[in-house]
Coordinates of C-alpha atoms and ligand atoms in Angstrom, one line a residue:
Chain A
M1 CA 0.0 0.0 0.0
S2 CA 2.7 2.4 1.0
A3 CA 4.6 1.9 -2.3
V4 CA 1.6 3.0 -4.3
V5 CA 1.2 6.2 -2.3
Q6 CA 4.9 7.0 -2.7
Q7 CA 4.7 6.4 -6.4
S8 CA 1.9 8.8 -6.9
S9 CA 3.5 11.6 -5.0
G10 CA 6.8 10.8 -6.7
V11 CA 5.2 11.5 -10.1
T12 CA 3.7 14.8 -9.1
S13 CA 6.9 16.2 -7.6
A14 CA 8.9 14.9 -10.7
G15 CA 6.5 16.9 -12.8
A16 CA 7.0 20.0 -10.7
R17 CA 10.7 19.6 -11.1
V18 CA 10.5 19.4 -14.8
G19 CA 8.4 22.5 -14.9
R20 CA 11.0 24.4 -13.0
A21 CA 13.9 23.3 -15.1
V22 CA 15.0 26.0 -17.5
K23 CA 17.2 24.3 -19.9
P24 CA 16.1 21.1 -21.6
Q25 CA 17.3 17.9 -19.9
S26 CA 18.5 14.7 -21.5
E27 CA 16.5 11.5 -20.9
S28 CA 18.9 10.1 -18.4
E29 CA 18.9 13.4 -16.5
L30 CA 15.1 13.3 -16.4
Q31 CA 15.2 9.8 -15.2
A32 CA 17.8 10.5 -12.5
S33 CA 15.8 13.5 -11.2
A34 CA 12.6 11.5 -11.2
R35 CA 14.4 8.8 -9.2
Q36 CA 15.8 11.4 -6.8
A37 CA 12.3 12.9 -6.3
R38 CA 10.9 9.5 -5.6
T39 CA 13.6 8.7 -3.0
R40 CA 13.1 12.0 -1.3
N41 CA 9.4 11.4 -1.1
R42 CA 10.0 8.0 0.4
V43 CA 12.2 9.5 3.0
W44 CA 9.6 12.1 3.9
V45 CA 6.9 9.4 4.3
W46 CA 9.0 7.5 6.7
V47 CA 9.9 10.7 8.6
G48 CA 6.2 11.3 8.9
R49 CA 5.5 7.7 10.1
I50 CA 8.2 7.8 12.7
A51 CA 7.0 11.2 13.9
V52 CA 3.5 9.8 14.4
A53 CA 4.9 6.8 16.4
V54 CA 7.1 9.0 18.5
I55 CA 4.3 11.4 19.4
F56 CA 1.9 8.7 20.2
I57 CA 4.2 6.4 22.2
G58 CA 6.0 9.4 23.8
G59 CA 2.8 11.1 24.7
W60 CA 1.5 7.9 26.2
Q61 CA 4.7 7.4 28.2
L62 CA 4.6 11.0 29.4
L63 CA 0.9 11.0 30.4
T64 CA 1.4 7.7 32.4
Q65 CA 4.6 8.9 34.0
T66 CA 3.1 12.1 35.2
K67 CA 0.1 10.0 36.4
L68 CA -2.4 12.0 34.3
L69 CA -3.3 8.5 33.1
D70 CA -3.1 5.6 35.6
P71 CA -0.5 3.1 34.3
F72 CA -2.2 0.5 36.4
F73 CA -5.2 0.6 33.9
Y74 CA -3.6 2.0 30.8
G75 CA -0.2 0.3 30.8
Q76 CA 3.0 2.2 29.9
P77 CA 5.2 1.8 26.8
T78 CA 8.3 1.0 28.7
Q79 CA 6.5 -1.6 30.8
I80 CA 5.0 -3.0 27.7
W81 CA 8.5 -3.4 26.3
D82 CA 9.5 -5.1 29.5
A83 CA 6.5 -7.4 29.2
L84 CA 7.5 -8.2 25.6
V85 CA 11.1 -9.0 26.7
T86 CA 9.8 -11.2 29.5
L87 CA 7.4 -13.0 27.1
F88 CA 10.2 -13.8 24.8
T89 CA 13.0 -14.5 27.3
K90 CA 11.1 -16.2 30.2
G91 CA 8.2 -17.6 28.2
T92 CA 4.7 -17.9 29.6
A93 CA 3.0 -20.0 32.1
F94 CA 1.9 -22.4 29.3
G95 CA 5.3 -22.8 27.6
S96 CA 7.4 -20.7 25.2
I97 CA 5.8 -17.7 23.5
W98 CA 6.7 -19.1 20.1
D99 CA 4.5 -22.1 20.8
Q100 CA 1.6 -19.9 21.7
L101 CA 2.1 -17.7 18.7
W102 CA 2.4 -20.7 16.4
V103 CA -0.9 -22.1 17.6
T104 CA -2.8 -18.8 17.1
V105 CA -1.2 -18.2 13.7
Q106 CA -2.1 -21.7 12.6
E107 CA -5.7 -21.2 13.7
A108 CA -5.9 -17.9 11.9
L109 CA -4.3 -19.3 8.7
F110 CA -6.5 -22.3 8.5
G111 CA -9.6 -20.2 9.3
F112 CA -8.5 -17.7 6.6
L113 CA -8.0 -20.5 4.1
F114 CA -11.2 -22.4 4.6
G115 CA -13.3 -19.3 5.2
S116 CA -12.1 -17.5 2.0
L117 CA -12.3 -20.6 -0.1
A118 CA -15.9 -21.2 0.9
G119 CA -16.7 -17.5 0.6
V120 CA -15.3 -17.3 -3.0
I121 CA -16.9 -20.6 -4.2
I122 CA -20.4 -19.9 -2.7
G123 CA -20.2 -16.2 -3.6
I124 CA -19.5 -17.0 -7.2
L125 CA -22.1 -19.7 -7.3
L126 CA -24.9 -17.6 -5.8
G127 CA -23.8 -14.5 -7.7
S128 CA -24.1 -16.2 -11.1
N129 CA -27.3 -18.1 -10.4
R130 CA -30.3 -16.1 -9.7
Y131 CA -32.4 -19.0 -8.5
L132 CA -29.9 -20.2 -5.9
S133 CA -29.4 -16.7 -4.8
N134 CA -33.1 -16.1 -4.2
V135 CA -33.5 -19.3 -2.3
F136 CA -30.5 -18.8 0.0
N137 CA -30.7 -15.0 0.4
P138 CA -32.8 -15.0 3.6
Y139 CA -30.7 -17.8 5.2
I140 CA -27.5 -16.0 4.5
K141 CA -28.9 -12.8 6.1
I142 CA -30.0 -14.7 9.1
A143 CA -26.7 -16.5 9.5
N144 CA -24.9 -13.1 9.1
S145 CA -27.0 -11.6 11.9
I146 CA -25.9 -14.1 14.5
P147 CA -23.5 -12.4 17.0
R148 CA -20.1 -14.1 16.4
I149 CA -19.2 -14.2 20.1
V150 CA -22.2 -16.4 20.8
L151 CA -21.2 -18.6 17.9
G152 CA -17.7 -18.8 19.5
S153 CA -19.2 -20.0 22.8
I154 CA -21.3 -22.6 21.0
F155 CA -18.3 -23.9 19.1
I156 CA -16.3 -24.3 22.3
V157 CA -19.1 -26.0 24.1
A158 CA -19.6 -28.3 21.1
F159 CA -16.0 -29.0 20.0
G160 CA -14.0 -28.5 23.2
L161 CA -10.8 -26.5 24.0
G162 CA -8.7 -27.7 21.0
I163 CA -7.7 -25.9 17.9
F164 CA -10.8 -26.8 15.8
P165 CA -13.4 -24.5 17.2
K166 CA -10.9 -21.6 16.8
I167 CA -10.4 -22.4 13.2
L168 CA -14.2 -22.6 12.8
L169 CA -14.9 -19.2 14.3
A170 CA -12.1 -17.6 12.3
A171 CA -13.5 -19.2 9.1
V172 CA -17.0 -18.0 9.8
L173 CA -15.8 -14.4 10.3
V174 CA -13.7 -14.6 7.1
F175 CA -16.5 -16.3 5.2
F176 CA -18.9 -13.5 5.4
A177 CA -16.4 -10.8 4.6
V178 CA -15.3 -12.7 1.4
F179 CA -18.7 -14.1 0.5
F180 CA -20.4 -10.7 0.2
N181 CA -17.6 -9.3 -1.9
A182 CA -17.4 -12.3 -4.2
Y183 CA -21.2 -12.2 -4.7
Q184 CA -21.2 -8.5 -5.4
G185 CA -18.2 -8.8 -7.7
V186 CA -20.0 -11.4 -9.8
R187 CA -23.1 -9.2 -9.9
E188 CA -21.0 -6.2 -11.2
V189 CA -19.5 -8.1 -14.1
D190 CA -19.8 -6.1 -17.3
Q191 CA -22.7 -7.8 -19.2
N192 CA -21.1 -6.7 -22.5
L193 CA -18.1 -8.9 -21.8
I194 CA -20.4 -11.8 -21.1
A195 CA -22.3 -11.2 -24.3
N196 CA -18.9 -11.0 -26.1
V197 CA -17.8 -14.6 -25.0
R198 CA -21.3 -16.0 -25.4
V199 CA -21.3 -14.9 -29.1
L200 CA -18.0 -16.7 -29.5
G201 CA -19.7 -19.9 -28.2
A202 CA -18.5 -20.0 -24.6
S203 CA -20.0 -22.6 -22.3
P204 CA -21.1 -21.6 -18.8
L205 CA -17.9 -22.9 -17.4
Q206 CA -15.9 -21.0 -19.9
I207 CA -17.8 -17.8 -19.1
A208 CA -16.9 -18.3 -15.4
R209 CA -13.3 -18.9 -16.2
H210 CA -12.7 -16.2 -18.7
V211 CA -15.0 -13.5 -17.5
T212 CA -16.8 -13.9 -14.2
I213 CA -13.9 -15.0 -12.0
P214 CA -11.2 -12.6 -13.3
S215 CA -13.7 -9.8 -13.1
A216 CA -14.8 -10.6 -9.5
M217 CA -11.1 -11.0 -8.5
T218 CA -10.8 -7.3 -7.9
W219 CA -13.5 -7.4 -5.3
I220 CA -12.4 -10.7 -3.8
I221 CA -8.8 -9.6 -3.3
A222 CA -9.9 -6.3 -1.7
S223 CA -11.9 -8.4 0.8
L224 CA -8.9 -10.6 1.6
H225 CA -7.1 -7.6 3.3
T226 CA -9.9 -7.2 5.9
A227 CA -10.5 -11.0 6.0
F228 CA -7.1 -11.8 7.5
G229 CA -7.7 -9.3 10.2
F230 CA -11.0 -11.1 10.9
A231 CA -9.2 -14.5 11.0
I232 CA -6.9 -13.2 13.7
I233 CA -9.8 -11.7 15.6
G234 CA -11.7 -15.0 15.3
A235 CA -8.8 -17.0 16.6
L236 CA -8.1 -14.7 19.5
V237 CA -11.7 -14.4 20.6
A238 CA -12.2 -18.1 20.6
E239 CA -9.0 -18.5 22.6
V240 CA -10.1 -15.9 25.1
L241 CA -13.4 -17.9 25.5
G242 CA -11.6 -21.0 26.3
A243 CA -8.3 -22.6 25.3
Q244 CA -5.3 -24.6 26.4
K245 CA -2.8 -22.7 24.3
G246 CA -2.5 -19.5 22.3
I247 CA -2.0 -15.8 22.5
G248 CA -5.7 -15.3 23.4
L249 CA -5.1 -17.5 26.4
I250 CA -2.2 -15.3 27.6
I251 CA -4.4 -12.3 27.1
S252 CA -7.3 -13.7 29.2
Q253 CA -4.8 -14.8 31.9
S254 CA -3.1 -11.4 32.0
Q255 CA -6.5 -9.7 32.2
G256 CA -7.2 -11.9 35.3
R257 CA -4.0 -10.8 36.8
F258 CA -4.7 -7.0 36.1
D259 CA -1.7 -6.9 33.9
P260 CA -2.5 -4.5 31.0
N261 CA 1.1 -4.5 29.8
T262 CA 1.2 -8.1 28.8
V263 CA -2.2 -7.7 27.1
F264 CA -0.7 -4.8 25.1
A265 CA 2.4 -6.8 24.4
C266 CA 0.2 -9.5 22.9
M267 CA -1.5 -6.9 20.8
V268 CA 1.9 -5.7 19.5
I269 CA 2.8 -9.3 18.6
M270 CA -0.5 -9.8 16.7
A271 CA -0.2 -6.5 15.0
I272 CA 3.2 -7.5 13.6
V273 CA 1.8 -10.8 12.3
T274 CA -1.1 -9.0 10.7
L275 CA 1.2 -6.5 9.0
G276 CA 3.3 -9.4 7.6
A277 CA 0.2 -11.1 6.3
E278 CA -1.1 -7.8 4.9
Y279 CA 2.2 -7.4 3.0
L280 CA 1.9 -10.9 1.5
I281 CA -1.7 -10.2 0.4
T282 CA -0.5 -7.0 -1.2
L283 CA 2.1 -9.0 -3.1
L284 CA -0.6 -11.4 -4.2
E285 CA -2.8 -8.5 -5.2
R286 CA -0.1 -7.0 -7.3
S287 CA 0.6 -10.2 -9.2
V288 CA -3.0 -11.1 -9.8
L289 CA -4.3 -7.7 -10.6
K290 CA -1.3 -6.4 -12.6
W291 CA -3.6 -5.6 -15.5
R292 CA -5.3 -2.8 -13.6
P293 CA -4.6 0.7 -14.6
P294 CA -2.5 2.3 -11.8
V295 CA -4.9 5.1 -11.1
R296 CA -7.5 2.8 -10.0
S297 CA -5.4 0.7 -7.6
E298 CA -4.0 3.9 -6.2
S299 CA -7.4 5.3 -5.4
Q300 CA -8.3 1.9 -3.8
A301 CA -5.1 1.8 -1.8
I302 CA -6.0 5.2 -0.3
Chain B
M1 CA -7.2 -21.2 -41.5
G2 CA -10.1 -23.7 -41.8
E3 CA -8.4 -26.1 -39.4
N4 CA -8.5 -23.5 -36.7
T5 CA -12.2 -23.1 -36.8
P6 CA -13.5 -26.6 -36.1
K7 CA -17.1 -25.6 -35.8
R8 CA -17.3 -24.5 -39.4
T9 CA -16.7 -26.2 -42.7
P10 CA -13.8 -24.3 -44.3
V11 CA -14.7 -22.0 -47.1
P12 CA -12.0 -20.8 -49.5
P13 CA -11.2 -17.2 -48.6
G14 CA -12.9 -14.7 -50.8
V15 CA -15.8 -17.0 -51.7
A16 CA -19.1 -16.5 -49.8
D17 CA -21.1 -19.6 -49.0
D18 CA -24.8 -19.5 -49.0
A19 CA -24.9 -20.3 -45.3
A20 CA -23.9 -16.7 -44.7
R21 CA -27.1 -15.2 -46.0
I22 CA -29.1 -13.3 -43.5
D23 CA -32.9 -12.9 -43.8
I24 CA -34.6 -10.7 -41.3
I25 CA -38.3 -11.3 -41.5
A26 CA -40.9 -9.0 -39.9
L27 CA -38.8 -8.7 -36.9
T28 CA -40.3 -7.0 -33.9
K29 CA -38.8 -6.5 -30.5
R30 CA -40.5 -5.1 -27.4
F31 CA -38.9 -4.4 -24.1
L32 CA -40.6 -4.0 -20.7
T33 CA -39.9 -0.5 -19.4
P34 CA -39.1 -0.2 -15.6
K35 CA -42.7 0.9 -15.1
G36 CA -43.9 -2.4 -16.6
A37 CA -45.3 -0.9 -19.8
P38 CA -44.2 -2.5 -23.1
F39 CA -41.9 -0.5 -25.3
T40 CA -41.5 -1.3 -29.0
A41 CA -37.9 -0.8 -30.0
I42 CA -38.2 -2.2 -33.6
R43 CA -41.3 -3.0 -35.5
D44 CA -41.6 -5.2 -38.6
V45 CA -38.0 -4.9 -39.8
S46 CA -37.5 -6.9 -42.9
L47 CA -34.2 -7.0 -44.8
T48 CA -31.9 -9.4 -46.5
V49 CA -28.2 -9.5 -46.6
E50 CA -26.9 -11.7 -49.4
A51 CA -24.0 -14.0 -48.6
G52 CA -20.8 -12.0 -48.6
Q53 CA -22.5 -8.7 -48.9
F54 CA -21.5 -5.6 -46.9
C55 CA -24.7 -4.0 -45.6
A56 CA -24.7 -0.7 -43.6
I57 CA -27.6 0.3 -41.3
V58 CA -28.1 4.0 -40.6
G59 CA -30.8 5.6 -38.6
P60 CA -31.5 8.2 -35.9
T61 CA -30.2 7.5 -32.4
G62 CA -32.4 5.1 -30.4
C63 CA -34.2 3.8 -33.5
G64 CA -33.2 0.2 -32.7
K65 CA -30.1 -0.5 -34.7
S66 CA -28.3 -2.2 -31.9
T67 CA -31.4 -4.1 -31.0
T68 CA -31.6 -5.5 -34.5
L69 CA -28.1 -6.7 -34.4
A70 CA -28.6 -8.4 -31.0
Q71 CA -31.5 -10.4 -32.5
V72 CA -29.3 -11.5 -35.5
S73 CA -26.5 -12.6 -33.1
G74 CA -29.0 -14.7 -31.1
L75 CA -28.1 -13.0 -27.8
E76 CA -31.8 -11.8 -27.6
K77 CA -35.0 -13.5 -28.7
P78 CA -37.3 -11.6 -31.0
S79 CA -40.8 -10.7 -29.7
S80 CA -42.2 -11.7 -33.1
G81 CA -40.9 -12.3 -36.6
S82 CA -37.6 -14.1 -37.1
V83 CA -34.1 -14.0 -38.2
Q84 CA -32.8 -16.7 -40.6
V85 CA -29.1 -17.3 -41.2
G86 CA -28.4 -19.6 -44.2
G87 CA -32.1 -20.5 -44.2
R88 CA -32.1 -21.7 -40.6
I89 CA -34.1 -19.8 -38.0
V90 CA -31.8 -18.3 -35.3
D91 CA -32.5 -19.9 -31.9
G92 CA -29.7 -19.4 -29.4
I93 CA -26.3 -18.1 -30.4
T94 CA -25.9 -18.0 -34.2
N95 CA -23.0 -20.2 -35.3
G96 CA -20.1 -18.5 -37.0
V97 CA -20.9 -15.0 -35.9
S98 CA -18.5 -12.3 -34.7
Y99 CA -19.8 -9.2 -33.0
M100 CA -18.0 -5.9 -32.4
F101 CA -20.1 -4.2 -29.8
Q102 CA -20.9 -0.6 -29.5
A103 CA -19.3 -0.4 -26.1
D104 CA -15.7 -1.3 -25.6
S105 CA -15.7 -5.1 -24.9
L106 CA -12.0 -6.0 -24.6
F107 CA -11.2 -8.0 -21.5
P108 CA -9.2 -5.6 -19.3
W109 CA -7.4 -8.4 -17.5
K110 CA -6.2 -10.1 -20.6
T111 CA -3.3 -8.9 -22.7
V112 CA -3.7 -7.8 -26.3
L113 CA -2.6 -11.3 -27.4
Q114 CA -4.9 -13.1 -25.0
N115 CA -7.8 -10.9 -26.1
V116 CA -7.3 -11.8 -29.7
M117 CA -6.7 -15.5 -28.8
I118 CA -10.0 -15.9 -27.0
G119 CA -12.0 -16.7 -30.1
P120 CA -10.1 -19.8 -31.2
V121 CA -9.5 -20.8 -27.5
L122 CA -13.2 -21.0 -26.9
L123 CA -13.6 -23.1 -29.9
G124 CA -11.1 -25.6 -28.5
T125 CA -8.1 -24.7 -30.6
P126 CA -4.8 -25.8 -28.8
K127 CA -3.2 -22.9 -27.1
K128 CA 0.0 -22.9 -29.2
A129 CA -2.0 -22.8 -32.5
A130 CA -4.3 -20.1 -31.2
M131 CA -1.4 -18.1 -30.1
A132 CA 0.3 -18.3 -33.5
L133 CA -2.9 -17.4 -35.2
A134 CA -3.4 -14.4 -32.9
I135 CA 0.1 -13.2 -33.5
D136 CA -0.6 -13.3 -37.2
W137 CA -3.8 -11.4 -36.8
L138 CA -2.1 -8.7 -34.7
R139 CA 0.4 -8.3 -37.6
R140 CA -2.5 -7.9 -40.0
V141 CA -4.0 -5.1 -38.0
N142 CA -0.5 -3.5 -37.6
L143 CA -0.2 -4.1 -33.9
S144 CA 2.9 -6.3 -33.8
G145 CA 4.9 -5.5 -30.8
F146 CA 1.9 -4.7 -28.6
E147 CA 1.1 -8.4 -27.7
D148 CA 1.9 -8.0 -24.0
R149 CA 0.1 -4.8 -23.3
Y150 CA -3.1 -4.5 -21.4
P151 CA -6.1 -2.7 -23.0
H152 CA -5.8 0.3 -20.7
Q153 CA -2.3 0.8 -22.1
L154 CA -3.5 1.3 -25.6
S155 CA -5.0 4.2 -27.5
G156 CA -8.7 4.2 -28.5
G157 CA -7.8 3.4 -32.1
M158 CA -5.5 0.6 -31.1
R159 CA -8.2 -0.9 -28.9
K160 CA -10.6 -0.9 -31.9
R161 CA -7.9 -2.7 -34.0
V162 CA -7.6 -5.3 -31.3
A163 CA -11.3 -5.8 -31.3
M164 CA -11.3 -6.1 -35.1
A165 CA -8.6 -8.7 -35.0
A166 CA -10.5 -10.6 -32.2
A167 CA -13.7 -10.4 -34.3
L168 CA -12.1 -11.7 -37.5
I169 CA -9.7 -14.3 -36.2
N170 CA -12.4 -17.0 -36.3
N171 CA -13.0 -16.4 -39.9
P172 CA -16.7 -15.5 -39.2
R173 CA -19.4 -16.2 -41.7
I174 CA -21.2 -13.2 -40.4
L175 CA -19.7 -10.1 -39.0
L176 CA -21.8 -7.7 -36.9
M177 CA -20.3 -4.3 -36.3
D178 CA -22.0 -1.7 -34.1
E179 CA -20.5 1.7 -34.8
P180 CA -17.0 0.2 -34.7
F181 CA -15.2 3.4 -35.7
G182 CA -17.6 5.9 -34.0
A183 CA -15.3 7.4 -31.5
L184 CA -12.2 7.7 -33.8
D185 CA -10.6 10.8 -35.3
V186 CA -11.1 11.3 -39.0
Q187 CA -7.7 10.1 -40.1
T188 CA -7.6 7.0 -38.0
K189 CA -11.1 6.2 -39.1
A190 CA -10.1 6.4 -42.8
I191 CA -7.1 4.1 -42.3
M192 CA -9.2 1.6 -40.4
Q193 CA -12.0 1.6 -43.0
T194 CA -9.4 0.8 -45.7
E195 CA -8.0 -2.0 -43.5
L196 CA -11.4 -3.4 -42.9
L197 CA -12.3 -3.4 -46.6
D198 CA -9.1 -5.2 -47.4
L199 CA -9.7 -7.9 -44.8
W200 CA -13.4 -8.2 -45.8
E201 CA -12.4 -8.7 -49.5
E202 CA -10.1 -11.5 -48.3
L203 CA -12.5 -13.3 -46.0
R204 CA -15.8 -12.3 -47.5
P205 CA -18.1 -12.6 -44.5
S206 CA -21.6 -11.1 -44.7
V207 CA -21.4 -7.8 -42.8
L208 CA -24.1 -5.8 -40.9
F209 CA -22.4 -2.5 -40.1
I210 CA -24.1 0.2 -38.0
T211 CA -22.9 3.7 -38.4
H212 CA -24.0 7.3 -38.1
D213 CA -21.5 8.4 -40.7
L214 CA -23.1 8.4 -44.2
D215 CA -19.7 8.8 -45.9
E216 CA -18.6 5.7 -44.2
A217 CA -21.8 3.8 -45.1
V218 CA -21.5 4.6 -48.7
A219 CA -17.8 4.0 -49.0
L220 CA -17.9 0.6 -47.4
S221 CA -21.1 -1.0 -48.4
D222 CA -23.0 -2.7 -51.1
R223 CA -26.3 -1.8 -49.6
V224 CA -27.4 0.9 -47.2
V225 CA -30.5 0.5 -45.1
I226 CA -32.2 3.5 -43.6
M227 CA -34.2 3.0 -40.5
T228 CA -37.1 5.3 -39.3
S229 CA -37.1 6.9 -35.9
S230 CA -38.4 4.9 -33.0
P231 CA -40.0 2.4 -33.2
G232 CA -37.5 1.5 -35.9
T233 CA -38.5 -0.1 -39.2
V234 CA -36.9 -0.1 -42.6
K235 CA -37.5 3.1 -44.5
D236 CA -35.3 2.8 -47.6
V237 CA -32.7 0.6 -49.1
F238 CA -30.0 1.9 -51.4
D239 CA -27.8 -0.3 -53.5
I240 CA -24.4 1.2 -53.8
D241 CA -23.0 0.5 -57.3
L242 CA -19.5 1.9 -56.8
P243 CA -17.1 -0.6 -58.3
R244 CA -15.0 -2.9 -56.2
P245 CA -12.3 -3.1 -55.0
R246 CA -12.9 0.4 -53.8
G247 CA -9.3 1.2 -52.8
D248 CA -8.5 4.1 -50.6
V249 CA -11.6 5.5 -48.8
Q250 CA -10.2 9.0 -48.6
T251 CA -10.0 9.4 -52.4
L252 CA -13.3 7.7 -53.0
R253 CA -15.1 10.5 -51.2
H254 CA -14.5 13.0 -54.0
E255 CA -16.0 10.9 -56.8
K256 CA -19.1 12.1 -58.5
R257 CA -21.2 9.0 -58.1
F258 CA -20.2 8.8 -54.4
I259 CA -21.5 12.3 -53.8
E260 CA -24.7 11.6 -55.6
L261 CA -25.5 8.5 -53.5
Q262 CA -24.5 10.3 -50.3
T263 CA -26.9 13.2 -51.1
Q264 CA -29.8 10.8 -51.9
I265 CA -29.3 8.9 -48.6
W266 CA -29.1 12.1 -46.6
E267 CA -32.4 13.3 -48.1
S268 CA -34.0 10.1 -47.0
L269 CA -32.5 10.2 -43.5
R270 CA -33.0 13.8 -42.8
D271 CA -36.7 13.6 -42.0
E272 CA -36.2 10.8 -39.6
V273 CA -33.3 12.5 -37.8
T274 CA -35.4 15.7 -37.5
R275 CA -38.3 13.8 -36.2
A276 CA -36.2 11.9 -33.7
Y277 CA -34.6 15.2 -32.6
E278 CA -37.9 17.0 -32.2
R279 CA -39.3 14.1 -30.2
T280 CA -36.4 14.1 -27.7
T281 CA -36.4 17.9 -27.4
G282 CA -40.2 17.9 -27.1
V283 CA -40.0 15.4 -24.2
A284 CA -37.4 17.6 -22.5
A285 CA -39.4 20.8 -22.9
Ligands
ATP1 N1 -32.9 -3.9 -22.5 C1 -33.7 -2.8 -22.8 N2 -34.8 -2.5 -22.1 C2 -35.6 -1.5 -22.4 N3 -35.4 -0.7 -23.5 C3 -34.4 -1.0 -24.3 C4 -33.5 -2.0 -24.0 N4 -32.5 -2.0 -25.0 C5 -32.9 -1.0 -25.8 N5 -34.0 -0.4 -25.4 C6 -34.6 0.7 -26.1 O1 -34.8 0.4 -27.4 C7 -34.6 1.5 -28.2 C8 -33.5 1.2 -29.3 O2 -32.3 1.0 -28.7 P1 -31.0 0.7 -29.5 O3 -29.8 0.5 -28.6 O4 -31.2 -0.5 -30.4 O5 -30.8 2.0 -30.3 P2 -29.7 2.4 -31.4 O6 -30.4 2.5 -32.7 O7 -28.6 1.4 -31.4 O8 -29.2 3.8 -30.9 P3 -27.7 4.4 -31.1 O9 -27.5 4.8 -32.5 O10 -27.8 5.6 -30.2 O11 -26.8 3.4 -30.6 C9 -34.1 2.7 -27.3 O12 -35.2 3.6 -27.2 C10 -33.8 2.0 -26.0 O13 -34.1 2.8 -25.0
MG2 MG1 -26.7 1.4 -30.8

């Protein structure tokens, strides 16, 4: 995402530079100046980002140190750091932090995989078949209106404290995010393009392969970004509700011990995981949607 | 080329087979408006396109030209009347038809090469053969070197050339073109018209060609059909007796016979255009 933003601002400032130049420049000079402008821009973006972090964390530290905010409830950045160090050096009451993290990541990943797969398949199916869509429409709406936490409790009661109910809850959260997008994506397919392949003699399967799926892909991939966040939430919430391992378990234990710093430390860990996944999804998006004109992906990235 | 179009019996290029004859018989198409009232788009349209003939349709906007083409392609079903292709009533997608739509209908996620390949690929041609054929067709429309671009990286004129290659690659028996050069500048248009005529002479499909440009209609066609304002029906049919091959479209424009025909057709069309215009402005007022 960041790369796109930088690119766009790089182009404008390069243009401004060319406008200012008095004597005509050679091609290589133009290229060099454009590259310079781009690097300068990237530097500024990072300066801005670091400034935001410094102000936020520094302000937090300051407010809690001066007791304007009570560190007992709100934690404190330095103590969160200490908690992080403790988690990674001393481990947790349930084993090493890496074990816990691995369990949670596994749950989120499987949930993400199954949920998005089901979402894409069912979304495309219902999106391209009016009859099925009419039949299932009310049931999907009902299922979507069930509070997910309640669902989590039911899963844990039904399937125990193992990894399976966590995957299930994560998958359910992911499913609805992806399903509605895939469904809408199929609905938005340009009817002209469908007519185009139909005239050329395409079968329904060929229509799906050459038109419907690639066209809906824009929507589906957009939903994957939020979907991974949902997968993590699903896994964590289910763990908080009842588990033998996982980051969510550490969170609920720390909560019981009135230890906000460890809770925050766990949030930091999960944020890093989510950022990593987000990066991978962006890579996937770039390779699958490389046909898109840059302007559009830019506006979507912002 | 015949072996790449398995659904059709190969025809020697330049020779039209009788299966390419189009008979439109008392064709009527009604649509339901959003309010539920029926709306007649075309009424009792009858016209014949001989095998291998180039037929232009002109008429005021909204008179039902695109609707007529959709019935011929088999994408839509007529409300009454029928379309026959090669003596067989069209029911479902007509075999051996290529359609250049009024709106841009390239696949934005396919490269230029993949866009042109899609025709043979859908007919089951092996990928390698389809690719070779597409490369050849891109050369014919002067787009060699652009194989790997995506449609959004092309100019409007180039996109039309890709669409033309994609329409012709299957060696269609019938070619339906809906204002293919409508949005092009005059020079590009002239070049593409000449290109189209050359390709048509070579393959000899029957062509139904919609346009608003009378010069274009006269320069390209054997027959020009004038449609009335909505609900559209055939008003006049002009046979264009300019000799073939017509050569460069630009020079043709200045010939005496060309100007005569163009004037006649404009006389016939003018009333309809005025009527359509008055109706739309009358509604707006
Ligand atoms: N699916 C539809 N539902 C309702 N009305 C339609 C539909 N398709 C076309 N029409 C109507 O039928 C009439 C003819 O439309 P058509 O697209 O054939 O016009 P056209 O002659 O191609 O016009 P233009 O030259 O502007 O492209 C128009 O009044 C249009 O509003
Ligand atoms: Mg039209």
